[in-house]
XYZ file of C-alpha atoms in Angstrom:
340
model
C -8.914 -46.478 -242.874
C -11.226 -47.207 -239.936
C -10.448 -50.215 -237.758
C -12.599 -51.862 -235.109
C -10.402 -53.223 -232.305
C -11.478 -55.945 -229.853
C -9.528 -56.827 -226.682
C -10.539 -59.863 -224.566
C -7.245 -61.360 -223.390
C -7.973 -61.428 -219.655
C -10.443 -59.587 -217.412
C -11.273 -56.470 -219.413
C -13.480 -56.243 -222.464
C -12.255 -53.401 -224.655
C -13.678 -52.160 -227.954
C -12.487 -49.140 -229.929
C -12.585 -47.646 -233.419
C -9.481 -45.963 -234.823
C -9.292 -43.813 -237.950
C -5.831 -43.347 -239.468
C -6.677 -39.719 -240.330
C -8.938 -38.618 -237.462
C -7.534 -40.719 -234.651
C -9.615 -42.467 -232.007
C -13.334 -42.248 -232.807
C -14.751 -44.453 -230.038
C -13.466 -46.275 -226.984
C -15.475 -48.560 -224.698
C -14.247 -50.661 -221.791
C -15.829 -53.016 -219.281
C -13.772 -54.238 -216.323
C -14.470 -57.537 -214.588
C -12.755 -56.508 -211.342
C -15.890 -56.863 -209.212
C -16.630 -60.261 -210.763
C -13.264 -61.708 -209.722
C -12.730 -59.803 -206.451
C -14.350 -62.492 -204.281
C -11.863 -65.049 -205.616
C -8.741 -62.921 -205.136
C -7.776 -63.265 -208.796
C -9.040 -63.890 -212.305
C -11.135 -67.051 -212.772
C -10.637 -67.966 -216.468
C -14.038 -69.577 -217.041
C -15.895 -66.638 -215.493
C -13.803 -64.234 -217.567
C -14.689 -66.036 -220.790
C -18.402 -66.095 -220.019
C -18.431 -62.408 -219.194
C -16.669 -61.547 -222.446
C -19.435 -63.457 -224.260
C -22.023 -61.247 -222.576
C -20.258 -57.913 -222.941
C -18.351 -57.858 -226.252
C -21.213 -57.445 -228.727
C -23.028 -54.748 -226.678
C -19.747 -52.841 -226.398
C -19.254 -53.066 -230.167
C -22.745 -51.703 -230.688
C -22.035 -48.883 -228.205
C -18.737 -48.000 -229.917
C -20.369 -47.915 -233.345
C -23.097 -45.632 -231.993
C -20.550 -43.396 -230.264
C -18.639 -42.959 -233.532
C -21.841 -42.577 -235.565
C -20.786 -45.372 -237.921
C -22.414 -48.343 -239.628
C -20.717 -51.607 -240.649
C -20.223 -50.154 -244.153
C -17.882 -47.554 -242.617
C -15.502 -50.150 -241.139
C -12.449 -51.155 -243.225
C -11.085 -53.915 -241.003
C -11.400 -55.738 -237.690
C -8.491 -56.285 -235.296
C -8.668 -58.651 -232.345
C -6.267 -59.839 -229.669
C -5.039 -63.330 -230.533
C -2.568 -63.723 -227.666
C -0.937 -63.967 -225.287
C -3.656 -64.363 -222.664
C -6.303 -66.737 -221.326
C -7.244 -69.091 -224.148
C -10.986 -69.048 -223.481
C -11.075 -65.273 -223.237
C -8.999 -64.901 -226.392
C -11.339 -67.204 -228.323
C -14.334 -64.995 -227.539
C -12.833 -61.882 -229.089
C -11.233 -63.800 -231.943
C -14.404 -65.575 -233.017
C -16.533 -62.430 -232.751
C -13.943 -60.400 -234.620
C -13.552 -62.938 -237.397
C -17.315 -63.393 -237.708
C -17.889 -59.655 -238.050
C -15.097 -59.309 -240.592
C -16.599 -62.103 -242.684
C -20.127 -60.694 -242.408
C -18.952 -57.180 -243.285
C -16.625 -58.438 -246.048
C -13.546 -56.700 -244.627
C -10.141 -58.106 -243.636
C -9.371 -59.224 -240.092
C -5.992 -59.150 -238.365
C -4.756 -61.014 -235.295
C -2.973 -58.630 -232.922
C -0.303 -59.477 -230.361
C -1.458 -58.162 -226.990
C 1.996 -56.936 -225.951
C 2.567 -55.183 -229.264
C -0.688 -53.375 -228.545
C 0.728 -52.195 -225.207
C 4.070 -51.316 -226.769
C 2.364 -49.126 -229.390
C -0.167 -47.528 -227.003
C 1.992 -44.381 -226.556
C 1.555 -43.826 -230.309
C -2.021 -42.803 -229.491
C -0.746 -39.673 -227.727
C -0.073 -36.227 -229.203
C 3.694 -36.655 -228.748
C 4.421 -40.213 -229.920
C 7.945 -41.646 -229.645
C 10.127 -42.016 -232.725
C 12.165 -45.154 -233.388
C 14.462 -46.453 -232.048
C 13.711 -46.796 -228.346
C 13.951 -49.135 -225.391
C 10.542 -50.391 -224.261
C 9.763 -51.430 -220.710
C 6.664 -53.626 -220.847
C 5.507 -54.000 -217.270
C 2.165 -55.520 -216.299
C 0.542 -58.254 -214.253
C 1.778 -60.940 -216.628
C 4.933 -59.495 -218.179
C 8.077 -57.603 -217.264
C 10.290 -57.204 -220.316
C 12.909 -54.871 -221.734
C 12.862 -54.726 -225.525
C 14.972 -52.978 -228.126
C 12.552 -51.491 -230.677
C 13.894 -50.222 -233.998
C 10.589 -50.357 -235.903
C 7.208 -52.101 -236.037
C 7.950 -55.798 -235.692
C 11.656 -55.109 -235.131
C 11.874 -56.298 -231.561
C 14.818 -57.749 -229.656
C 14.208 -59.089 -226.151
C 16.901 -57.703 -223.838
C 15.646 -59.056 -220.531
C 12.556 -60.379 -218.768
C 11.315 -61.649 -215.436
C 12.392 -65.190 -214.624
C 9.479 -65.618 -212.178
C 6.743 -63.206 -211.046
C 6.050 -60.175 -213.204
C 6.189 -56.812 -211.421
C 2.411 -56.355 -211.503
C 1.878 -59.860 -210.170
C 4.287 -59.139 -207.309
C 2.384 -55.931 -206.540
C -0.927 -57.822 -206.343
C 0.494 -60.658 -204.221
C 2.158 -58.252 -201.793
C -1.045 -56.237 -201.562
C -2.855 -59.421 -200.568
C -0.297 -59.942 -197.784
C -1.230 -56.480 -196.544
C -4.932 -57.368 -196.509
C -5.876 -55.366 -199.595
C -8.597 -56.515 -201.986
C -7.974 -57.665 -205.568
C -6.586 -56.103 -207.674
C -4.281 -54.817 -204.988
C -1.480 -53.203 -206.964
C -3.065 -49.743 -207.319
C -4.291 -49.914 -203.713
C -0.781 -50.759 -202.499
C 0.590 -47.748 -204.375
C -2.012 -45.511 -202.761
C -1.163 -46.917 -199.324
C 2.548 -46.353 -199.979
C 1.958 -42.606 -200.276
C 1.489 -42.389 -196.499
C 4.416 -44.714 -195.732
C 7.834 -43.757 -194.408
C 10.799 -44.179 -196.723
C 13.204 -44.707 -193.803
C 11.678 -47.502 -191.739
C 12.238 -50.517 -194.017
C 14.745 -51.142 -196.779
C 13.926 -53.930 -199.212
C 16.467 -55.517 -201.585
C 16.736 -54.514 -205.236
C 16.743 -58.013 -206.744
C 19.288 -58.991 -209.418
C 20.836 -55.511 -209.540
C 24.087 -56.672 -207.947
C 25.001 -58.713 -211.032
C 25.235 -58.031 -214.770
C 22.282 -58.577 -217.050
C 18.802 -57.255 -217.751
C 16.595 -60.042 -216.375
C 14.238 -59.461 -213.437
C 13.124 -61.493 -210.428
C 10.397 -60.348 -208.061
C 9.325 -63.540 -206.259
C 12.047 -63.135 -203.625
C 10.977 -59.553 -203.005
C 7.443 -60.787 -202.345
C 8.834 -63.334 -199.856
C 10.868 -60.586 -198.169
C 7.678 -58.561 -197.837
C 5.836 -61.560 -196.340
C 8.569 -62.033 -193.735
C 8.535 -58.320 -192.907
C 4.758 -58.371 -192.440
C 5.013 -61.394 -190.141
C 7.784 -59.870 -188.019
C 6.575 -56.261 -187.826
C 2.878 -56.388 -186.984
C -0.162 -55.300 -188.941
C -1.083 -51.810 -187.751
C -1.984 -49.423 -190.551
C 1.196 -47.344 -190.386
C 3.372 -50.447 -190.515
C 1.443 -51.655 -193.542
C 1.943 -48.291 -195.228
C 5.670 -48.369 -194.442
C 5.977 -51.866 -195.906
C 4.029 -50.810 -198.982
C 6.369 -47.842 -199.444
C 9.482 -50.014 -199.067
C 8.140 -52.577 -201.526
C 7.128 -50.019 -204.147
C 10.443 -48.186 -203.857
C 12.322 -51.468 -204.335
C 10.368 -52.389 -207.473
C 10.639 -48.902 -208.962
C 14.380 -48.664 -208.257
C 14.938 -52.119 -209.761
C 13.047 -51.226 -212.925
C 14.929 -47.932 -213.228
C 18.330 -49.581 -212.783
C 17.582 -52.149 -215.468
C 16.233 -49.462 -217.828
C 19.437 -47.482 -217.380
C 21.480 -50.553 -218.256
C 19.353 -51.234 -221.336
C 19.796 -47.661 -222.547
C 23.555 -47.880 -221.981
C 23.680 -51.182 -223.876
C 21.694 -49.965 -226.883
C 22.830 -46.360 -226.942
C 19.220 -45.228 -227.413
C 18.015 -41.932 -225.954
C 14.297 -42.714 -225.813
C 12.490 -44.917 -223.299
C 8.896 -46.126 -223.661
C 7.047 -47.777 -220.801
C 3.759 -49.544 -221.286
C 1.435 -51.973 -219.539
C -0.654 -51.640 -216.408
C 2.218 -50.855 -214.032
C 3.322 -47.979 -216.272
C 0.441 -45.988 -214.762
C 2.273 -46.030 -211.404
C 3.038 -42.422 -210.485
C 6.204 -43.228 -208.544
C 7.607 -45.165 -211.500
C 6.730 -42.363 -213.925
C 8.449 -39.781 -211.735
C 11.542 -41.928 -211.266
C 11.992 -42.650 -214.962
C 11.261 -39.039 -215.946
C 13.988 -37.835 -213.582
C 16.398 -40.466 -214.873
C 15.793 -39.623 -218.532
C 16.043 -35.874 -217.888
C 19.429 -36.418 -216.236
C 20.539 -38.421 -219.288
C 19.274 -35.810 -221.739
C 16.736 -38.286 -223.113
C 12.963 -38.654 -223.167
C 10.447 -41.039 -221.634
C 7.079 -41.800 -223.234
C 3.960 -43.503 -221.935
C 0.248 -43.649 -222.631
C -2.431 -41.917 -220.596
C -3.477 -44.075 -217.594
C -6.603 -45.502 -219.256
C -4.479 -46.804 -222.129
C -1.905 -48.416 -219.823
C -4.259 -51.192 -218.769
C -5.884 -53.503 -221.340
C -8.035 -51.591 -223.833
C -9.437 -51.779 -227.336
C -7.742 -48.601 -228.575
C -4.272 -50.115 -228.560
C -5.559 -53.175 -230.450
C -7.298 -51.016 -233.038
C -4.131 -48.974 -233.575
C -1.819 -52.001 -233.810
C -4.296 -53.673 -236.146
C -4.437 -50.583 -238.341
C -0.649 -50.563 -238.701
C -0.526 -54.207 -239.739
C -3.581 -54.082 -242.010
C -2.077 -51.114 -243.865
C 1.058 -53.231 -244.327
C -1.036 -55.901 -246.025
C -1.374 -58.399 -243.192
C -4.597 -60.285 -242.570
C -5.688 -63.374 -240.672
C -6.174 -66.672 -242.486
C -9.516 -68.454 -242.299
C -8.826 -70.688 -239.243
C -9.362 -68.926 -235.916
C -6.082 -69.374 -234.029
C -5.232 -67.920 -230.625
C -1.961 -68.277 -228.740
C -1.903 -68.202 -224.922
C 1.898 -67.932 -225.226
C 3.335 -65.897 -228.078
C 6.892 -64.472 -228.094
C 6.877 -60.882 -229.291
C 10.014 -61.481 -231.348
C 8.092 -63.853 -233.639
C 6.045 -61.009 -235.136
C 6.840 -60.096 -238.747
C 8.532 -56.812 -239.476
C 6.537 -53.968 -240.997
C 8.584 -52.024 -243.511
C 8.721 -48.259 -243.209
C 6.233 -46.471 -245.424
């Protein structure tokens, strides 16, 4: 089965083709970072218009890369939410139109399930069950995963997501959008001893997160400590260490609560090297394993949508005729896919 996957939930246009026997046949991505940089964040209307311009050419490029024609495609998967409604509608309408024209089924994919399943694209995919840490610009969640569609939310951010806090703190340090990766790079030259930031909500039971206060703490530290480059690097290091430690503490609690020995992390922030090192050390000490996708599959991409769509199409799912997208869509509402 060959599936065309289309991702247009925010500021990246991703298109990929996945074959359930041969694996990933094509993968194309266009990032809108330069388009939104002048505004310091994603402008929804500009994002939607750019998806209109880029999606079809990327589909054509992916088909050419794989050496396929429409007759070789068995289904079309598209991101139906969560995300920016205008951006979602672009991918959904193109995906549904192609499926109808090619006389193949279409399937609406949950964006976060795509991220959660992205490590399945690797040579050493995780087996069920596992705890998933979904950590991105829009989400920070801990989920118990016992199978496809068998998701139990254990904890989530009650305010800013971790990636959002990274970007906002980077802006405080004078870094351009998107600042999260730039902050992490700056932190590499920072001192671990100069500043100590709080580890929010770790002094109480539970698995929820809160990062807005940490961002405020960073703002106060910037205001009180000056803005020379070394000070900025030291603040970046203290902030990153605080976020990474907080995520690790909550992951440890989730593993203790579930009794699982496998941890999966996914989403844009899962590409953070400090976080990967911290969680790898933690899981090694516990005698467990940690899994994550390669960096290019941590951020939004078409490959994860194609794979998730393939799983659900093989289970008999398909989208009804009306084109429906959901800017908000709880992961727990997804139907379960039976084994085999």
